[in-house]
PDB file of C-alpha atoms and ligand atoms in Angstrom:
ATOM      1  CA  UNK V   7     -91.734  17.544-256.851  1.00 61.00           C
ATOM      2  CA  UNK V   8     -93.960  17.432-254.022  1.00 59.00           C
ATOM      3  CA  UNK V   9     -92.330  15.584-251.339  1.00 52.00           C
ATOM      4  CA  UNK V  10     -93.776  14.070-248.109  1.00 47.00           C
ATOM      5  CA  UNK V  11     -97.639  13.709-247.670  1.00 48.00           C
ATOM      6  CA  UNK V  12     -98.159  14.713-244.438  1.00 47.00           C
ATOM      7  CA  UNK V  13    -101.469  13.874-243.039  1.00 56.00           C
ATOM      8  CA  UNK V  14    -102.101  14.476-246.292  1.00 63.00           C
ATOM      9  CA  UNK V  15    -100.124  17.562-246.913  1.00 75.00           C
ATOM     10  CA  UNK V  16     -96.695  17.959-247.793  1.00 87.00           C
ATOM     11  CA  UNK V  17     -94.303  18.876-245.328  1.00 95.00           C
ATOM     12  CA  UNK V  18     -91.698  19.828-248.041  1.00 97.00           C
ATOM     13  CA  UNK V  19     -91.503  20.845-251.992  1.00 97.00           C
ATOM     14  CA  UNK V  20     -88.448  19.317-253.214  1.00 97.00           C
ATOM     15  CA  UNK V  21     -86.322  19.576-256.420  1.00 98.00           C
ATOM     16  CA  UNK V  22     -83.025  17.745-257.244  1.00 98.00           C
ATOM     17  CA  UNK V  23     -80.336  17.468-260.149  1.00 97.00           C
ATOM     18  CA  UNK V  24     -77.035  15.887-260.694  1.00 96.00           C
ATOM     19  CA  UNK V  25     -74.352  15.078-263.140  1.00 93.00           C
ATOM     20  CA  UNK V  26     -72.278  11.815-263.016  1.00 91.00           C
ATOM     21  CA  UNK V  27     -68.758  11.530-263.744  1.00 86.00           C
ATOM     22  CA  UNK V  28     -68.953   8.122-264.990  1.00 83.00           C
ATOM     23  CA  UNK V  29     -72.080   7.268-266.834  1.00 76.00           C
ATOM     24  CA  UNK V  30     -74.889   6.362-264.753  1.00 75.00           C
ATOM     25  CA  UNK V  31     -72.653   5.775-261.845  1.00 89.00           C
ATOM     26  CA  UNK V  32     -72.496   9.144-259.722  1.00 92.00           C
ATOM     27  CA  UNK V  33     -71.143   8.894-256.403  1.00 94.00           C
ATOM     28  CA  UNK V  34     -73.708  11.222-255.240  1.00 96.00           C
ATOM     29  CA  UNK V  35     -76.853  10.641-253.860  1.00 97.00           C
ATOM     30  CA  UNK V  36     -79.728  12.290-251.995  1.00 98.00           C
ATOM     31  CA  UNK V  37     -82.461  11.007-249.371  1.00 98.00           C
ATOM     32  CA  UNK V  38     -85.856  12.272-248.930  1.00 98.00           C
ATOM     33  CA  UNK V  39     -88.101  10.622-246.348  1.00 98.00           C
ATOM     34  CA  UNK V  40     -90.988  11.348-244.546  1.00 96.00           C
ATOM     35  CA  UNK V  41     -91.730  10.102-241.150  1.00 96.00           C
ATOM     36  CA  UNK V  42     -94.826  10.775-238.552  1.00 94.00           C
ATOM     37  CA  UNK V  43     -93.859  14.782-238.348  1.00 94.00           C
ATOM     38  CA  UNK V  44     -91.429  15.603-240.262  1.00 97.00           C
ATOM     39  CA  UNK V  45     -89.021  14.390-243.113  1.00 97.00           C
ATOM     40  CA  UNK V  46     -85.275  13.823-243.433  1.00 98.00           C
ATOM     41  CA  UNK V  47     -83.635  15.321-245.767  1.00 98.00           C
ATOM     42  CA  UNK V  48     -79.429  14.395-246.902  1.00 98.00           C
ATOM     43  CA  UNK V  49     -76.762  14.554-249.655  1.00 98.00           C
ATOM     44  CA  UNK V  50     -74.227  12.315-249.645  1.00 98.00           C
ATOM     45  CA  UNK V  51     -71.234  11.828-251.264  1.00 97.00           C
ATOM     46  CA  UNK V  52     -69.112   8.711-251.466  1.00 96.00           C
ATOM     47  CA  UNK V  53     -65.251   9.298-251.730  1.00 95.00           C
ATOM     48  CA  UNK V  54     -64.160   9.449-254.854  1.00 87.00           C
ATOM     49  CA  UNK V  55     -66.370   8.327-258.260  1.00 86.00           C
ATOM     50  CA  UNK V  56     -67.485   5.341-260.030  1.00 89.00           C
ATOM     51  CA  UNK V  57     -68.664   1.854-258.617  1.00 92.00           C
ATOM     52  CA  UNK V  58     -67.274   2.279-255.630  1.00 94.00           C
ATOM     53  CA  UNK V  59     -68.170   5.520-254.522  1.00 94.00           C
ATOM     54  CA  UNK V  60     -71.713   5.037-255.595  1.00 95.00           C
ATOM     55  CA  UNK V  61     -71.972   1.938-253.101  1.00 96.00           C
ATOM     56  CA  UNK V  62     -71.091   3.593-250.016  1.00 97.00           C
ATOM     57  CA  UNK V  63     -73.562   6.475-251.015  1.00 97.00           C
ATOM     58  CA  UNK V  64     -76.064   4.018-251.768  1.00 97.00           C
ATOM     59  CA  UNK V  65     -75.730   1.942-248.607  1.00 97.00           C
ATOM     60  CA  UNK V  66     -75.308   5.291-246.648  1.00 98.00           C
ATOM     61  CA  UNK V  67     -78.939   6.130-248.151  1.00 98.00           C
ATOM     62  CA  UNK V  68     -80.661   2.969-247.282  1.00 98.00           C
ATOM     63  CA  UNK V  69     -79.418   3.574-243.868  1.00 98.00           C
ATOM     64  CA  UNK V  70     -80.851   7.228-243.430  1.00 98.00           C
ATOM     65  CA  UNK V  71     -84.473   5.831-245.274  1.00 98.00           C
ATOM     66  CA  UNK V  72     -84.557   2.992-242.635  1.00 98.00           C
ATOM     67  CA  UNK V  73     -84.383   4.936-239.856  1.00 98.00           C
ATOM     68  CA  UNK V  74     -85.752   8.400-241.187  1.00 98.00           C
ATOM     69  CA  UNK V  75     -87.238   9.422-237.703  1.00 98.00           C
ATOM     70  CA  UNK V  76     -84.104   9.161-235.368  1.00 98.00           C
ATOM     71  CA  UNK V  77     -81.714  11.964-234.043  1.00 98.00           C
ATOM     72  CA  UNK V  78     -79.379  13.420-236.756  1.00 98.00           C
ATOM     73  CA  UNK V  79     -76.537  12.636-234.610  1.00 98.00           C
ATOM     74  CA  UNK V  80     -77.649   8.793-234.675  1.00 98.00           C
ATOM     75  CA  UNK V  81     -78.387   8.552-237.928  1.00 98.00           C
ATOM     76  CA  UNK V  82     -74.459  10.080-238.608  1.00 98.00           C
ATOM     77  CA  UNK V  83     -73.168   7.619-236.266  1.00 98.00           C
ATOM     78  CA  UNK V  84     -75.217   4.931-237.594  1.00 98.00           C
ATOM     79  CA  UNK V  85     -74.070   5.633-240.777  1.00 98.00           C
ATOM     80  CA  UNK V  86     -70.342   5.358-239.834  1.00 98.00           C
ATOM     81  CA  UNK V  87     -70.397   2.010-238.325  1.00 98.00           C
ATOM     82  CA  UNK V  88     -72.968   0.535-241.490  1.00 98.00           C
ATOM     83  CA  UNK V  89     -70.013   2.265-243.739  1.00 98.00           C
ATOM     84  CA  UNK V  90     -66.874   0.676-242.205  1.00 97.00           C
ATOM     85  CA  UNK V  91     -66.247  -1.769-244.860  1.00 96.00           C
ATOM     86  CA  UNK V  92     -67.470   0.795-247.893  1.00 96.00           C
ATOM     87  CA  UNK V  93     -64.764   3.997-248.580  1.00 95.00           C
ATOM     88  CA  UNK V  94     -66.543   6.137-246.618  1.00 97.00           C
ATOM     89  CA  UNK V  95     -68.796   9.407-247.466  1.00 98.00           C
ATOM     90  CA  UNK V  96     -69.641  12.898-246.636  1.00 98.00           C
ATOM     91  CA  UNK V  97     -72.557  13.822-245.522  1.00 98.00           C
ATOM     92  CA  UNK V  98     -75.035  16.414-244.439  1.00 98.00           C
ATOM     93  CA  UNK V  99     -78.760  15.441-242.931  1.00 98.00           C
ATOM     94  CA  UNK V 100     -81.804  18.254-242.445  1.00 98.00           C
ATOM     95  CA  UNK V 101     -84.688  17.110-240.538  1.00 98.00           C
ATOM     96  CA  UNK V 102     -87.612  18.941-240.594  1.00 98.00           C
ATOM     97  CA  UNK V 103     -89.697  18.757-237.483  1.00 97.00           C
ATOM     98  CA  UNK V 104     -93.615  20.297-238.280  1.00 95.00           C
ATOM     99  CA  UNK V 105     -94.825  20.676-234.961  1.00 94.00           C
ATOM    100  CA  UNK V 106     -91.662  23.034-234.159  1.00 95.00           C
ATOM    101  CA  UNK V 107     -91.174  24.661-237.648  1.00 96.00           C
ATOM    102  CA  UNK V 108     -87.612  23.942-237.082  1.00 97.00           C
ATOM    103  CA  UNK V 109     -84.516  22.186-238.751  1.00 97.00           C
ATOM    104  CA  UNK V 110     -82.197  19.959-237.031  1.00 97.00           C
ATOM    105  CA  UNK V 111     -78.965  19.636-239.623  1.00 97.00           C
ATOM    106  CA  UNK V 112     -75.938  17.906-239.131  1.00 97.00           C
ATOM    107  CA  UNK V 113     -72.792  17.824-241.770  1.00 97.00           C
ATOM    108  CA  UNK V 114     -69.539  15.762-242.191  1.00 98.00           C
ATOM    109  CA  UNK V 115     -67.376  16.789-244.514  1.00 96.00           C
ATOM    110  CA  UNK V 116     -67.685  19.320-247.253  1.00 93.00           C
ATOM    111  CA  UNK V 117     -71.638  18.682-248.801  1.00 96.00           C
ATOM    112  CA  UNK V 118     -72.549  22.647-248.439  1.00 95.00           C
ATOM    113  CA  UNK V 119     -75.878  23.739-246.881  1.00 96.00           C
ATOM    114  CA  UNK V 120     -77.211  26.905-247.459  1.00 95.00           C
ATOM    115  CA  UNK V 121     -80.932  27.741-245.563  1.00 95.00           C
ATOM    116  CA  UNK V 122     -82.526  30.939-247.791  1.00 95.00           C
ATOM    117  CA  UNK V 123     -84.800  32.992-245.503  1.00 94.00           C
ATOM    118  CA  UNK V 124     -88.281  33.420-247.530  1.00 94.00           C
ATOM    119  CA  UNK V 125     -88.772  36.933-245.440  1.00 91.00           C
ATOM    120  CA  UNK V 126     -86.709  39.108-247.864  1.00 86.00           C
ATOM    121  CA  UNK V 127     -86.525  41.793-245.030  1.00 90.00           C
ATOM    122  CA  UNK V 128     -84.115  38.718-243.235  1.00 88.00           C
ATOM    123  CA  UNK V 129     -80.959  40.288-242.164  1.00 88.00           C
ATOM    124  CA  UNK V 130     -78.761  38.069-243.251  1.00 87.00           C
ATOM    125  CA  UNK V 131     -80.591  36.799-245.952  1.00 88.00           C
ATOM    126  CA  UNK V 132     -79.452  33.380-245.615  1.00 90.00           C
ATOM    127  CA  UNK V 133     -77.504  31.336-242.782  1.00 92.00           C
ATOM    128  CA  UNK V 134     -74.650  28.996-244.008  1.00 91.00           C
ATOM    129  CA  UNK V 135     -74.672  25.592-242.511  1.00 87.00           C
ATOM    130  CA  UNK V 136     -70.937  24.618-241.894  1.00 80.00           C
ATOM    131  CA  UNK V 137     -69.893  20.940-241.552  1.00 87.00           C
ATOM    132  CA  UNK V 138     -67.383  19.079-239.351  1.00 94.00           C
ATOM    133  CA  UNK V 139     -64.255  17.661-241.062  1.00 96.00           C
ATOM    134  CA  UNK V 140     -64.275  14.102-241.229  1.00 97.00           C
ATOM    135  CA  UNK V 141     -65.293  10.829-243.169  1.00 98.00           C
ATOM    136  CA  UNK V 142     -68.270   8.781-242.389  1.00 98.00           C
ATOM    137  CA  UNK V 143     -67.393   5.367-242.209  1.00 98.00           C
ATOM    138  CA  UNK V 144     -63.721   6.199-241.293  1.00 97.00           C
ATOM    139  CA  UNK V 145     -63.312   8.903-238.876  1.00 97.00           C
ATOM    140  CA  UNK V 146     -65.882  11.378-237.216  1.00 97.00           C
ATOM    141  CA  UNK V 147     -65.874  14.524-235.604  1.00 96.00           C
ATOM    142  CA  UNK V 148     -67.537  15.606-232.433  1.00 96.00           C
ATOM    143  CA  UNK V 149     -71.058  14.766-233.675  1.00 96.00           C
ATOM    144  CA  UNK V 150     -73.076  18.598-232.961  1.00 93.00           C
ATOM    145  CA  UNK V 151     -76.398  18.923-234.590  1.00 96.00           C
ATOM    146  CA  UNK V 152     -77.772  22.487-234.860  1.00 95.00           C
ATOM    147  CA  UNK V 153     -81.202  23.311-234.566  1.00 96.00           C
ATOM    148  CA  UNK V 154     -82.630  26.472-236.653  1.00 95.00           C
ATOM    149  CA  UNK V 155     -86.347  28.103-236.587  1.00 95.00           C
ATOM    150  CA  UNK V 156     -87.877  27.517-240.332  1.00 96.00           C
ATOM    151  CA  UNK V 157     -90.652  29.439-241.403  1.00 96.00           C
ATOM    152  CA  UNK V 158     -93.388  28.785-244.665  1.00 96.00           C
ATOM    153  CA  UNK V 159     -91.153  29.214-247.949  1.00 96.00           C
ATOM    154  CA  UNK V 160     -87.595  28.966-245.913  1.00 97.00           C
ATOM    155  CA  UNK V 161     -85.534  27.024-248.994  1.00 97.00           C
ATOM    156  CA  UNK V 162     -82.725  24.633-247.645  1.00 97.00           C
ATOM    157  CA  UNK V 163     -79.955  23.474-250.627  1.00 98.00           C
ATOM    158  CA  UNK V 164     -77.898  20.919-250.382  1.00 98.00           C
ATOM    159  CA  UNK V 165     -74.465  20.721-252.656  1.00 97.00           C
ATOM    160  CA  UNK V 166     -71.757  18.318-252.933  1.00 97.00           C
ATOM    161  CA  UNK V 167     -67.896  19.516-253.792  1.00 95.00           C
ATOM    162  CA  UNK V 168     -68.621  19.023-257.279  1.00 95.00           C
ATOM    163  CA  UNK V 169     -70.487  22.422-257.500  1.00 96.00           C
ATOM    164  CA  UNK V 170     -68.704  24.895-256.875  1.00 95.00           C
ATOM    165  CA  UNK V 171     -68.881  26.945-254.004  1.00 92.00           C
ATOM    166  CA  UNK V 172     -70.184  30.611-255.707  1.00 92.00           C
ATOM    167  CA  UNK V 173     -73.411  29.018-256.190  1.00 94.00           C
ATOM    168  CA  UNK V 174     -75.594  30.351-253.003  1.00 87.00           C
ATOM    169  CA  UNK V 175     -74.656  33.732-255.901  1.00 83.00           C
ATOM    170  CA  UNK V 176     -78.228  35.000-256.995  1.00 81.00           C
ATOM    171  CA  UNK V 177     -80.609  32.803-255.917  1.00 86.00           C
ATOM    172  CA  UNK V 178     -84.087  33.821-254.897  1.00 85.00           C
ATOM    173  CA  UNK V 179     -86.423  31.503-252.467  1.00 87.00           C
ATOM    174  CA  UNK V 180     -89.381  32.006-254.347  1.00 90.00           C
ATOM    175  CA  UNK V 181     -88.340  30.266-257.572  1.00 91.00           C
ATOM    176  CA  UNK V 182     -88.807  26.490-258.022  1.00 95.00           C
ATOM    177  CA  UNK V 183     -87.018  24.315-256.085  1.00 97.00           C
ATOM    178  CA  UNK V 184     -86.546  21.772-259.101  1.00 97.00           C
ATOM    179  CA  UNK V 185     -85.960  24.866-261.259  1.00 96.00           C
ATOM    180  CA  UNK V 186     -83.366  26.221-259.052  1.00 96.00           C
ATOM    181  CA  UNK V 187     -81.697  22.754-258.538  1.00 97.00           C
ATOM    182  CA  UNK V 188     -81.464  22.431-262.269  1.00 97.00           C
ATOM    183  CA  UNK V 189     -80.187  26.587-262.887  1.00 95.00           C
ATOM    184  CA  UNK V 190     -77.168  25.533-259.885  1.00 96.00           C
ATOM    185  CA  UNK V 191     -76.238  22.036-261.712  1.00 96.00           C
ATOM    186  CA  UNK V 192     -76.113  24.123-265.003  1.00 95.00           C
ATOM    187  CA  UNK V 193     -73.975  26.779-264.018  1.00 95.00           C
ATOM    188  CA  UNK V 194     -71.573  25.831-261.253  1.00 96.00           C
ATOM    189  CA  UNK V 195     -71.261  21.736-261.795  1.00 96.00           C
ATOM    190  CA  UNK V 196     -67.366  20.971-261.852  1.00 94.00           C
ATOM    191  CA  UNK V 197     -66.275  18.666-264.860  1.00 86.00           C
ATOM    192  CA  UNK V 198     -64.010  16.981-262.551  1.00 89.00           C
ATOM    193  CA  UNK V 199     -66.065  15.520-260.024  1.00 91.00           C
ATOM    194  CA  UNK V 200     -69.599  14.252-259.440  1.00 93.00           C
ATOM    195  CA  UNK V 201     -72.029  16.870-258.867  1.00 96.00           C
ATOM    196  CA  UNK V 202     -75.551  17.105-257.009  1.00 97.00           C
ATOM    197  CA  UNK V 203     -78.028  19.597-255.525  1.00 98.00           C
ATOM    198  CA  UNK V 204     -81.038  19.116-253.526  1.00 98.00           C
ATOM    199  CA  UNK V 205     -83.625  22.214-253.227  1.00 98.00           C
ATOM    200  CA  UNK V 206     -86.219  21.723-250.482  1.00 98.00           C
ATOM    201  CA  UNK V 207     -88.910  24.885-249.579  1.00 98.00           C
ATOM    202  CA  UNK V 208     -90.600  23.864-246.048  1.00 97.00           C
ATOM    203  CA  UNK V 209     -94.432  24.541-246.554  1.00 96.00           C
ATOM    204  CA  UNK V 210     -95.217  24.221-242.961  1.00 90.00           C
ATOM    205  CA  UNK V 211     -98.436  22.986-241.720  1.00 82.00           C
TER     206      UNK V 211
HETATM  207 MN1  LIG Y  27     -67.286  14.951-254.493  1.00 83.24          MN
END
């Protein structure tokens, strides 16, 4: 998908995929949103699966679309007080910023991030985005955003627990991000937990 018209190009090309535990009730869920020059990107994953999980995701995502334009580190703390009476999620938020070709990210718990460098003479070829222990909604860390430089055809990915960890293995930035998202979900989903992947190439301005 083409995310994100931004003055009437897209900021982002986007791609996601998932598998639910429970039918149609995955405790996963992703936000894309554009705001005036940029657009927030997140995974989230409610503790746990089923109804319950899926409602803290879900009000976690309404949250993040509302306010798509603030700090990271808001949005995370914003987050934890709108998830107090929910079980609480994991997290981890991108925002792309166009007029800095950068990325501000901020994670919570264990939803992976993985930024793949589109220069294949990058040494390393990719940067690993660690996040903070802790449970929105219940207890945070320190909130710390970090801010990297993101060039045209940088790929950021996004993974919740329920893929499993080798799955940065192989991948290329120049395939498609939906195809990619769909190649990760196939080969290194868990069958014991809910599983999601967003794929999102910044196209720059
Ligand atoms: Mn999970």
């Amino acid at each position: 998908m083409i995310g994100t018209p931004h003055n009437g190009r897209p900021l982002i090309e986007w791609g996601s995929a998932g598998v639910a535990l429970e039918k149609e009730t995955s405790g996963d869920a992703y936000v894309v949103a554009p705001f005036p020059g940029g657009v927030l990107v997140a995974v989230i994953d409610g503790l746990g699966h089923g109804a319950d999980a899926a409602a803290a995701a879900r009000d976690a995502a309404r949250l993040l679309e509302a306010h798509a334009g603030d700090a990271v580190t808001d949005l995370v703390q914003r987050c934890h007080e709108g998830l107090r009476k929910t079980r609480g999620a994991v997290m981890s938020l991108a925002s792309f910023n166009s007029r800095r070709s950068s990325m501000t990210w901020i994670g919570v718990g264990n939803v992976e991030g993985v930024l793949l460098f589109a220069n294949p003479a990058a040494e390393p070829p990719r940067d690993a985005l660690a996040g903070r222990a802790g449970v929105v909604g219940y207890q945070l860390p320190p909130l710390r955003e970090a801010v990297r430089a993101v060039s045209p055809g940088d790929v950021l990915i996004l993974a919740t627990d329920g893929i499993r960890r080798e799955f940065t293995a192989g991948l290329s930035a120049q395939d498609r991000p939906q195809d990619m998202a769909e190649s990760i979900v196939a080969r290194y989903a868990k069958e014991s937990d809910d599983a999601l992947v967003l794929v999102a190439r910044y196209l720059g301005v």
